[in-house]
Amino acid sequence: MRFLLLCLVLAVYTPFHAMAFRLVTYNLRFDSMPDNITVQQSLANLSNPLIQPRYLSLTAEQPWSLRRIRVAEHLISEGIILAGFQEALVRQVLDLAELLGSDWDWVGVGRDDGVLAGEFSPIFYKKTDLLLISNDTFWTSNTPFEPSKFPGAGSFRICNVAHLQLKTGSGTNFTFLNTHMDDQSDAQRQLAASLILYRARFEAVNTKNPVLVIGDFNSPPTGADSGAYNIFTGAKPPVAINATFAAKYAVPSQSPAFSMLDLRAQAPRRAVRSTFATFTGFTAASDTSDWQRIDFVFGGTNGGWTADGYKVESSRTDDGVLASDHRPVFADVSL
Ligand SMILES: *[C@@H]1O[C@H](CO)[C@@H](O)[C@H](O)[C@H]1NC(C)=O
Ligand SMILES: *[C@@H]1O[C@H](CO)[C@@H](O)[C@H](O)[C@H]1NC(C)=O
Ligand SMILES: *[C@@H]1O[C@H](CO)[C@@H](O)[C@H](O)[C@H]1NC(C)=O
Ligand SMILES: *[C@@H]1O[C@H](CO)[C@@H](O)[C@H](O)[C@H]1NC(C)=O
Ligand SMILES: *[C@@H]1O[C@H](CO)[C@@H](O)[C@H](O)[C@H]1NC(C)=O
């Protein structure tokens, strides 16, 4: 009888239980030294795991063909089910799809033509845990619905949006946005933050579901270049955005105020690893001159999520190889 009661209680409550999972945002550094080494060749070339490496024997940037294995083995070991990358050229997207395996799928487009050219900010998701409902891309420029560059920006810049559903536990639907802001133009970054915040608010109002935004802001939370972060968190007003975009994603005027919360501050303090910098450059372990926190994970103030943990992990392995000039940022989220 007790057992039956327990079963009944579980049956009634299980669908509503929050589902905890780990996600990552990771700027991979584009494939700046292309070669023709295949993923299978790299896998065949992996060292015997029982043999001690020559510690810190390598310092400078290594080819993607060497870095990709480090990226994949790290991500696999973290048990993530959702990932947003930045700076990935199509080769890198396809390599990671191969390395992560057939349980995974991805969406995204090359930012230069909306197809395959230029860097992607792809969203990878584990098909066994997440269902993709829809996805789209907009450019963080004055003409968001066509491949375009903000005047003064170094590159075309995009944001990818995915509507996803958890396949187990709560079954929650949520919106996930992944972006990479400009490295040269602070005005571009402020426009990007304004567009993405506007879209995120639309998602919050329209879907009433959790909204998570990740990405490389190419700018820190404090100091002269903190405009994008401050617009995101509501500390600074947004800048003017394209009218077509504003009309498409308008919300009723009585909609609640909305901003984004930095998950590094939302997770319980003891569950936040003290490792701070997300950009390190390809430098020796002792050279911290370029270190900065510029990669973030945010949740919308409309809620529906809790932050259970947060950590920035080194991208360096004992042989000195840096898998990227950024570090992966992991967040544990319950929806
Ligand atoms: C890779 O292979 C292509 C086609 O065989 C060749 O054109 C290209 O030069 C090669 N690139 C490198 C870096 O070896
Ligand atoms: C195999 O690994 C060694 C040591 O890391 C490296 O120098 C070499 O370029 C790699 N070869 C291939 C085909 O990946
Ligand atoms: C994701 O977006 C791509 C490119 O716009 C599109 O071809 C694809 O059908 C979309 N997938 C889903 C499931 O919406
Ligand atoms: C707004 O964006 C749309 C779509 O990209 C574009 O056609 C339009 O010209 C833009 N408006 C302005 C004022 O730039
Ligand atoms: C999630 O979205 C799908 C597709 O739009 C819909 O069929 C489903 O009812 C939604 N689930 C919840 C829990 O809202």
CSV table of C-alpha atoms and ligand atoms in Angstrom, one decimal:
chain,number,residue,atom,x,y,z
A,1,MET,CA,0.0,0.0,0.0
A,2,ARG,CA,2.8,2.4,1.0
A,3,PHE,CA,4.6,1.5,-2.2
A,4,LEU,CA,1.5,2.2,-4.3
A,5,LEU,CA,1.1,5.5,-2.6
A,6,LEU,CA,4.7,6.3,-3.3
A,7,CYS,CA,4.2,5.4,-6.9
A,8,LEU,CA,1.2,7.6,-7.1
A,9,VAL,CA,3.0,10.5,-5.6
A,10,LEU,CA,5.9,10.1,-8.0
A,11,ALA,CA,3.6,9.7,-10.9
A,12,VAL,CA,1.9,13.0,-10.0
A,13,TYR,CA,4.9,15.0,-9.2
A,14,THR,CA,7.7,13.7,-11.4
A,15,PRO,CA,6.7,15.7,-14.5
A,16,PHE,CA,7.0,18.9,-12.5
A,17,HIS,CA,10.4,18.2,-10.9
A,18,ALA,CA,13.0,20.6,-12.0
A,19,MET,CA,15.6,19.0,-14.3
A,20,ALA,CA,19.2,19.8,-13.5
A,21,PHE,CA,21.8,19.8,-16.3
A,22,ARG,CA,25.2,21.3,-17.2
A,23,LEU,CA,25.8,23.6,-20.1
A,24,VAL,CA,28.9,25.3,-21.4
A,25,THR,CA,29.9,28.4,-23.4
A,26,TYR,CA,33.3,28.1,-25.0
A,27,ASN,CA,35.1,30.3,-27.5
A,28,LEU,CA,37.2,27.8,-29.5
A,29,ARG,CA,39.6,30.2,-31.3
A,30,PHE,CA,39.2,29.9,-35.0
A,31,ASP,CA,41.2,27.4,-37.0
A,32,SER,CA,44.1,29.8,-37.7
A,33,MET,CA,46.6,27.1,-38.7
A,34,PRO,CA,44.5,24.8,-41.0
A,35,ASP,CA,45.9,21.4,-41.9
A,36,ASN,CA,44.4,18.4,-43.5
A,37,ILE,CA,44.6,16.0,-40.5
A,38,THR,CA,41.3,14.2,-40.1
A,39,VAL,CA,39.6,13.6,-36.7
A,40,GLN,CA,40.2,9.9,-37.2
A,41,GLN,CA,44.0,10.5,-37.7
A,42,SER,CA,44.0,12.6,-34.5
A,43,LEU,CA,42.2,9.9,-32.5
A,44,ALA,CA,44.6,7.3,-33.8
A,45,ASN,CA,47.5,9.6,-32.7
A,46,LEU,CA,46.3,9.9,-29.1
A,47,SER,CA,49.0,9.1,-26.6
A,48,ASN,CA,48.9,6.2,-24.2
A,49,PRO,CA,47.0,7.6,-21.2
A,50,LEU,CA,49.4,5.8,-18.7
A,51,ILE,CA,52.5,7.7,-20.0
A,52,GLN,CA,53.5,10.8,-18.2
A,53,PRO,CA,53.7,13.8,-20.6
A,54,ARG,CA,56.6,16.2,-20.8
A,55,TYR,CA,55.1,18.8,-18.4
A,56,LEU,CA,54.4,22.2,-19.9
A,57,SER,CA,56.6,21.4,-22.9
A,58,LEU,CA,54.4,23.4,-25.3
A,59,THR,CA,53.3,27.0,-24.9
A,60,ALA,CA,52.2,28.8,-28.1
A,61,GLU,CA,49.0,28.3,-30.0
A,62,GLN,CA,48.7,24.8,-31.5
A,63,PRO,CA,46.8,23.8,-34.6
A,64,TRP,CA,43.1,23.0,-34.3
A,65,SER,CA,43.8,19.4,-35.2
A,66,LEU,CA,45.7,19.1,-31.9
A,67,ARG,CA,43.4,21.4,-29.8
A,68,ARG,CA,40.1,19.7,-30.9
A,69,ILE,CA,40.8,16.5,-29.0
A,70,ARG,CA,41.4,18.4,-25.8
A,71,VAL,CA,38.1,20.3,-26.3
A,72,ALA,CA,36.1,17.2,-26.9
A,73,GLU,CA,37.6,15.1,-24.1
A,74,HIS,CA,37.1,17.9,-21.6
A,75,LEU,CA,33.5,18.5,-22.7
A,76,ILE,CA,32.7,14.8,-22.6
A,77,SER,CA,34.1,14.4,-19.1
A,78,GLU,CA,31.9,17.3,-17.9
A,79,GLY,CA,28.6,15.5,-18.8
A,80,ILE,CA,27.1,18.6,-20.5
A,81,ILE,CA,23.9,18.3,-22.6
A,82,LEU,CA,24.0,21.8,-24.1
A,83,ALA,CA,26.9,23.9,-25.6
A,84,GLY,CA,27.4,27.2,-27.3
A,85,PHE,CA,30.6,27.8,-29.1
A,86,GLN,CA,32.1,30.9,-30.7
A,87,GLU,CA,34.7,31.5,-33.4
A,88,ALA,CA,34.1,28.0,-34.9
A,89,LEU,CA,34.8,27.8,-38.6
A,90,VAL,CA,32.7,25.1,-40.4
A,91,ARG,CA,35.6,22.6,-40.1
A,92,GLN,CA,35.5,23.0,-36.4
A,93,VAL,CA,31.7,22.6,-36.2
A,94,LEU,CA,31.9,19.4,-38.2
A,95,ASP,CA,34.9,18.1,-36.2
A,96,LEU,CA,33.1,18.6,-32.9
A,97,ALA,CA,30.0,17.0,-34.3
A,98,GLU,CA,32.1,14.0,-35.2
A,99,LEU,CA,34.0,13.9,-31.8
A,100,LEU,CA,30.9,14.4,-29.6
A,101,GLY,CA,29.2,11.6,-31.5
A,102,SER,CA,25.7,10.7,-32.8
A,103,ASP,CA,23.9,11.5,-29.6
A,104,TRP,CA,24.5,15.2,-30.5
A,105,ASP,CA,23.2,17.6,-33.1
A,106,TRP,CA,23.8,21.3,-33.7
A,107,VAL,CA,22.3,24.4,-35.3
A,108,GLY,CA,23.9,27.6,-36.6
A,109,VAL,CA,25.1,29.4,-39.7
A,110,GLY,CA,28.4,31.0,-40.8
A,111,ARG,CA,28.1,34.7,-40.0
A,112,ASP,CA,29.5,36.0,-43.3
A,113,ASP,CA,26.8,34.6,-45.6
A,114,GLY,CA,24.2,32.9,-43.3
A,115,VAL,CA,25.3,29.6,-44.7
A,116,LEU,CA,28.8,28.2,-44.3
A,117,ALA,CA,31.2,31.2,-44.6
A,118,GLY,CA,32.9,32.7,-41.6
A,119,GLU,CA,32.7,31.9,-38.0
A,120,PHE,CA,29.7,30.1,-36.4
A,121,SER,CA,28.2,30.6,-33.0
A,122,PRO,CA,26.7,27.2,-33.1
A,123,ILE,CA,24.4,25.6,-30.5
A,124,PHE,CA,25.1,21.9,-29.8
A,125,TYR,CA,22.6,19.8,-27.9
A,126,LYS,CA,22.4,16.2,-26.8
A,127,LYS,CA,19.5,14.7,-28.6
A,128,THR,CA,18.9,12.1,-25.9
A,129,ASP,CA,18.1,14.9,-23.4
A,130,LEU,CA,16.9,17.8,-25.5
A,131,LEU,CA,14.5,18.3,-28.4
A,132,LEU,CA,15.0,21.1,-30.8
A,133,ILE,CA,11.7,22.9,-31.6
A,134,SER,CA,13.0,25.7,-33.8
A,135,ASN,CA,16.0,28.0,-34.4
A,136,ASP,CA,16.9,31.2,-36.1
A,137,THR,CA,19.8,33.6,-36.5
A,138,PHE,CA,19.9,37.4,-36.5
A,139,TRP,CA,22.8,39.7,-37.1
A,140,THR,CA,23.8,42.2,-34.4
A,141,SER,CA,23.9,45.1,-36.8
A,142,ASN,CA,21.6,47.8,-38.1
A,143,THR,CA,20.1,45.3,-40.6
A,144,PRO,CA,19.5,42.2,-38.3
A,145,PHE,CA,17.7,40.0,-40.9
A,146,GLU,CA,20.5,39.9,-43.5
A,147,PRO,CA,24.2,39.1,-43.2
A,148,SER,CA,25.7,42.4,-42.3
A,149,LYS,CA,28.3,44.3,-40.3
A,150,PHE,CA,27.8,47.2,-38.0
A,151,PRO,CA,29.7,50.2,-39.2
A,152,GLY,CA,33.1,50.3,-37.4
A,153,ALA,CA,32.9,46.7,-36.3
A,154,GLY,CA,35.8,44.3,-37.1
A,155,SER,CA,33.5,41.5,-38.4
A,156,PHE,CA,29.9,40.4,-39.1
A,157,ARG,CA,28.4,39.4,-35.8
A,158,ILE,CA,25.4,37.1,-35.1
A,159,CYS,CA,23.2,35.7,-32.4
A,160,ASN,CA,21.7,32.2,-32.7
A,161,VAL,CA,18.4,31.4,-31.0
A,162,ALA,CA,17.1,27.9,-30.2
A,163,HIS,CA,13.8,26.8,-28.7
A,164,LEU,CA,14.5,23.6,-26.9
A,165,GLN,CA,12.5,21.2,-24.7
A,166,LEU,CA,13.9,19.0,-22.0
A,167,LYS,CA,13.0,15.4,-22.9
A,168,THR,CA,13.0,14.2,-19.3
A,169,GLY,CA,12.0,15.5,-15.8
A,170,SER,CA,10.1,18.7,-16.0
A,171,GLY,CA,9.8,18.7,-19.8
A,172,THR,CA,10.3,22.4,-19.7
A,173,ASN,CA,10.6,24.4,-22.9
A,174,PHE,CA,13.2,27.2,-22.9
A,175,THR,CA,14.9,29.7,-25.2
A,176,PHE,CA,18.7,29.6,-25.5
A,177,LEU,CA,20.6,32.3,-27.3
A,178,ASN,CA,24.3,32.2,-28.2
A,179,THR,CA,26.3,35.2,-29.4
A,180,HIS,CA,29.8,36.6,-30.0
A,181,MET,CA,30.2,40.4,-29.8
A,182,ASP,CA,32.7,42.5,-31.7
A,183,ASP,CA,36.3,42.8,-30.5
A,184,GLN,CA,36.8,46.3,-32.0
A,185,SER,CA,33.6,48.3,-31.7
A,186,ASP,CA,32.1,49.1,-28.3
A,187,ALA,CA,29.1,50.6,-30.1
A,188,GLN,CA,28.5,47.3,-31.8
A,189,ARG,CA,28.6,45.5,-28.5
A,190,GLN,CA,26.1,47.9,-27.0
A,191,LEU,CA,23.8,47.4,-30.0
A,192,ALA,CA,24.2,43.7,-29.8
A,193,ALA,CA,23.3,43.7,-26.1
A,194,SER,CA,20.3,45.9,-26.8
A,195,LEU,CA,19.0,43.6,-29.6
A,196,ILE,CA,19.6,40.4,-27.7
A,197,LEU,CA,18.0,41.8,-24.5
A,198,TYR,CA,15.0,42.9,-26.6
A,199,ARG,CA,14.6,39.5,-28.2
A,200,ALA,CA,15.1,37.8,-24.8
A,201,ARG,CA,12.3,39.8,-23.3
A,202,PHE,CA,10.1,38.9,-26.2
A,203,GLU,CA,10.8,35.3,-25.6
A,204,ALA,CA,10.1,35.7,-21.8
A,205,VAL,CA,6.8,37.4,-22.5
A,206,ASN,CA,5.7,35.3,-25.4
A,207,THR,CA,6.7,31.8,-24.2
A,208,LYS,CA,6.5,32.4,-20.4
A,209,ASN,CA,9.4,30.0,-20.3
A,210,PRO,CA,13.0,30.4,-19.0
A,211,VAL,CA,15.4,32.3,-21.2
A,212,LEU,CA,19.2,31.6,-21.1
A,213,VAL,CA,21.8,33.7,-22.9
A,214,ILE,CA,25.4,32.7,-23.3
A,215,GLY,CA,28.3,34.2,-25.2
A,216,ASP,CA,31.6,35.9,-25.6
A,217,PHE,CA,31.0,39.6,-25.0
A,218,ASN,CA,34.5,40.6,-25.9
A,219,SER,CA,34.2,43.0,-23.0
A,220,PRO,CA,34.3,42.8,-19.2
A,221,PRO,CA,31.5,43.6,-16.6
A,222,THR,CA,33.4,46.7,-15.3
A,223,GLY,CA,35.4,49.6,-16.7
A,224,ALA,CA,35.2,51.7,-19.9
A,225,ASP,CA,34.1,48.7,-22.1
A,226,SER,CA,31.3,47.4,-19.8
A,227,GLY,CA,28.4,48.9,-21.8
A,228,ALA,CA,27.1,45.6,-23.2
A,229,TYR,CA,27.2,43.9,-19.8
A,230,ASN,CA,25.5,46.9,-18.1
A,231,ILE,CA,22.8,47.1,-20.8
A,232,PHE,CA,22.1,43.3,-20.3
A,233,THR,CA,21.8,43.6,-16.5
A,234,GLY,CA,19.7,46.7,-16.7
A,235,ALA,CA,22.3,49.0,-15.2
A,236,LYS,CA,22.4,51.1,-18.4
A,237,PRO,CA,19.6,51.8,-20.9
A,238,PRO,CA,19.7,50.0,-24.2
A,239,VAL,CA,20.6,51.9,-27.4
A,240,ALA,CA,18.3,52.4,-30.4
A,241,ILE,CA,17.7,49.2,-32.4
A,242,ASN,CA,16.4,48.6,-36.0
A,243,ALA,CA,12.7,49.4,-36.3
A,244,THR,CA,11.8,46.2,-38.2
A,245,PHE,CA,13.4,44.1,-35.5
A,246,ALA,CA,11.6,46.2,-32.8
A,247,ALA,CA,8.2,45.7,-34.4
A,248,LYS,CA,8.7,42.0,-34.9
A,249,TYR,CA,9.6,41.3,-31.3
A,250,ALA,CA,7.5,44.0,-29.6
A,251,VAL,CA,5.8,43.1,-26.3
A,252,PRO,CA,2.6,44.7,-24.9
A,253,SER,CA,3.4,47.9,-23.1
A,254,GLN,CA,2.2,46.6,-19.7
A,255,SER,CA,4.7,43.7,-19.8
A,256,PRO,CA,6.9,43.4,-16.7
A,257,ALA,CA,10.4,44.9,-16.8
A,258,PHE,CA,13.1,42.5,-17.9
A,259,SER,CA,16.8,42.1,-17.7
A,260,MET,CA,19.4,39.4,-17.5
A,261,LEU,CA,21.0,37.9,-14.3
A,262,ASP,CA,24.7,36.8,-14.3
A,263,LEU,CA,24.7,33.2,-13.2
A,264,ARG,CA,28.1,33.6,-11.6
A,265,ALA,CA,26.4,35.8,-9.0
A,266,GLN,CA,23.2,33.7,-8.9
A,267,ALA,CA,24.7,30.3,-8.0
A,268,PRO,CA,25.3,29.5,-4.3
A,269,ARG,CA,28.8,31.0,-3.6
A,270,ARG,CA,30.3,27.7,-2.5
A,271,ALA,CA,29.2,26.2,-5.8
A,272,VAL,CA,31.1,28.9,-7.8
A,273,ARG,CA,34.7,28.0,-8.4
A,274,SER,CA,37.0,30.9,-7.7
A,275,THR,CA,38.7,30.6,-11.1
A,276,PHE,CA,37.7,33.9,-12.7
A,277,ALA,CA,39.3,34.8,-16.1
A,278,THR,CA,37.6,33.3,-19.2
A,279,PHE,CA,40.2,34.7,-21.7
A,280,THR,CA,43.8,33.9,-21.1
A,281,GLY,CA,45.5,34.1,-24.5
A,282,PHE,CA,48.0,31.6,-25.7
A,283,THR,CA,50.7,32.5,-23.2
A,284,ALA,CA,52.9,30.8,-20.6
A,285,ALA,CA,51.1,29.7,-17.5
A,286,SER,CA,52.7,32.6,-15.5
A,287,ASP,CA,51.7,35.4,-17.9
A,288,THR,CA,48.4,36.8,-16.7
A,289,SER,CA,48.7,40.2,-18.4
A,290,ASP,CA,45.8,39.6,-20.9
A,291,TRP,CA,43.5,37.7,-18.5
A,292,GLN,CA,39.9,38.9,-18.5
A,293,ARG,CA,36.4,37.7,-17.7
A,294,ILE,CA,34.5,38.3,-21.0
A,295,ASP,CA,32.4,35.1,-21.4
A,296,PHE,CA,29.1,34.8,-19.6
A,297,VAL,CA,26.0,32.8,-18.8
A,298,PHE,CA,22.8,34.7,-18.1
A,299,GLY,CA,19.2,33.9,-17.1
A,300,GLY,CA,16.2,36.1,-17.6
A,301,THR,CA,14.5,37.9,-14.7
A,302,ASN,CA,11.3,36.2,-15.6
A,303,GLY,CA,12.7,33.1,-13.8
A,304,GLY,CA,11.8,29.5,-14.3
A,305,TRP,CA,15.5,28.5,-13.7
A,306,THR,CA,17.8,28.2,-10.8
A,307,ALA,CA,21.6,28.3,-10.9
A,308,ASP,CA,23.1,25.4,-9.0
A,309,GLY,CA,26.8,25.8,-9.8
A,310,TYR,CA,29.2,27.7,-12.0
A,311,LYS,CA,32.8,27.2,-12.9
A,312,VAL,CA,35.5,28.4,-15.3
A,313,GLU,CA,37.9,25.5,-16.1
A,314,SER,CA,41.4,25.7,-17.4
A,315,SER,CA,41.8,24.9,-21.1
A,316,ARG,CA,45.5,23.8,-20.4
A,317,THR,CA,46.6,20.2,-20.1
A,318,ASP,CA,49.8,19.1,-18.5
A,319,ASP,CA,51.8,19.1,-21.7
A,320,GLY,CA,51.1,22.9,-21.8
A,321,VAL,CA,48.7,22.7,-24.7
A,322,LEU,CA,45.9,25.3,-24.5
A,323,ALA,CA,42.8,23.9,-26.1
A,324,SER,CA,41.8,27.5,-26.8
A,325,ASP,CA,42.8,31.1,-25.8
A,326,HIS,CA,39.5,31.2,-23.9
A,327,ARG,CA,38.4,28.8,-21.1
A,328,PRO,CA,35.2,26.9,-21.0
A,329,VAL,CA,32.5,28.3,-18.7
A,330,PHE,CA,30.2,25.7,-17.2
A,331,ALA,CA,26.9,26.4,-15.5
A,332,ASP,CA,24.7,23.9,-13.7
A,333,VAL,CA,21.1,24.9,-14.2
A,334,SER,CA,17.7,23.5,-13.1
A,335,LEU,CA,14.6,24.2,-15.2
B,1,LIG,C1,44.7,20.4,-47.8
B,1,LIG,O1,44.3,19.6,-48.9
B,1,LIG,C2,43.9,20.4,-50.0
B,1,LIG,C3,43.3,19.5,-51.1
B,1,LIG,O2,44.1,18.3,-51.2
B,1,LIG,C4,45.1,21.2,-50.5
B,1,LIG,O3,44.7,22.1,-51.6
B,1,LIG,C5,45.6,22.1,-49.4
B,1,LIG,O4,46.8,22.8,-49.8
B,1,LIG,C6,45.9,21.3,-48.2
B,1,LIG,N1,46.2,22.2,-47.1
B,1,LIG,C7,47.3,22.0,-46.2
B,1,LIG,C8,47.4,23.1,-45.2
B,1,LIG,O5,48.0,21.1,-46.3
B,2,LIG,C1,50.6,13.3,-33.4
B,2,LIG,O1,51.0,13.8,-32.1
B,2,LIG,C2,52.2,14.5,-32.1
B,2,LIG,C3,52.5,14.8,-30.6
B,2,LIG,O2,51.4,15.6,-30.1
B,2,LIG,C4,52.2,15.7,-33.0
B,2,LIG,O3,53.5,16.3,-33.0
B,2,LIG,C5,51.9,15.3,-34.4
B,2,LIG,O4,51.7,16.4,-35.2
B,2,LIG,C6,50.5,14.5,-34.4
B,2,LIG,N1,50.3,14.0,-35.7
B,2,LIG,C7,49.0,14.0,-36.2
B,2,LIG,C8,48.8,13.4,-37.5
B,2,LIG,O5,48.0,14.5,-35.6
B,3,LIG,C1,17.3,25.5,-37.9
B,3,LIG,O1,17.7,26.6,-38.7
B,3,LIG,C2,18.1,26.1,-40.0
B,3,LIG,C3,18.7,27.3,-40.7
B,3,LIG,O2,17.8,28.4,-40.7
B,3,LIG,C4,16.9,25.5,-40.7
B,3,LIG,O3,17.4,25.0,-42.0
B,3,LIG,C5,16.5,24.3,-39.9
B,3,LIG,O4,15.3,23.7,-40.5
B,3,LIG,C6,16.1,24.7,-38.5
B,3,LIG,N1,15.8,23.6,-37.7
B,3,LIG,C7,14.7,23.5,-36.9
B,3,LIG,C8,14.4,22.3,-36.2
B,3,LIG,O5,14.0,24.5,-36.8
B,4,LIG,C1,16.1,47.2,-40.4
B,4,LIG,O1,16.4,45.9,-40.8
B,4,LIG,C2,15.7,45.4,-42.0
B,4,LIG,C3,16.0,43.9,-42.1
B,4,LIG,O2,17.4,43.6,-42.0
B,4,LIG,C4,16.2,46.2,-43.1
B,4,LIG,O3,15.5,45.8,-44.3
B,4,LIG,C5,15.9,47.7,-42.9
B,4,LIG,O4,16.4,48.5,-43.9
B,4,LIG,C6,16.5,48.1,-41.5
B,4,LIG,N1,16.1,49.5,-41.2
B,4,LIG,C7,17.0,50.5,-41.2
B,4,LIG,C8,16.4,51.9,-40.8
B,4,LIG,O5,18.2,50.3,-41.4
B,5,LIG,C1,6.8,22.7,-25.5
B,5,LIG,O1,6.8,23.1,-26.9
B,5,LIG,C2,6.1,22.2,-27.7
B,5,LIG,C3,6.3,22.6,-29.2
B,5,LIG,O2,5.9,24.0,-29.3
B,5,LIG,C4,4.7,22.0,-27.3
B,5,LIG,O3,4.1,21.0,-28.1
B,5,LIG,C5,4.7,21.6,-25.9
B,5,LIG,O4,3.3,21.5,-25.4
B,5,LIG,C6,5.4,22.5,-25.0
B,5,LIG,N1,5.6,22.0,-23.6
B,5,LIG,C7,5.2,22.6,-22.5
B,5,LIG,C8,5.5,21.9,-21.2
B,5,LIG,O5,4.9,23.8,-22.6
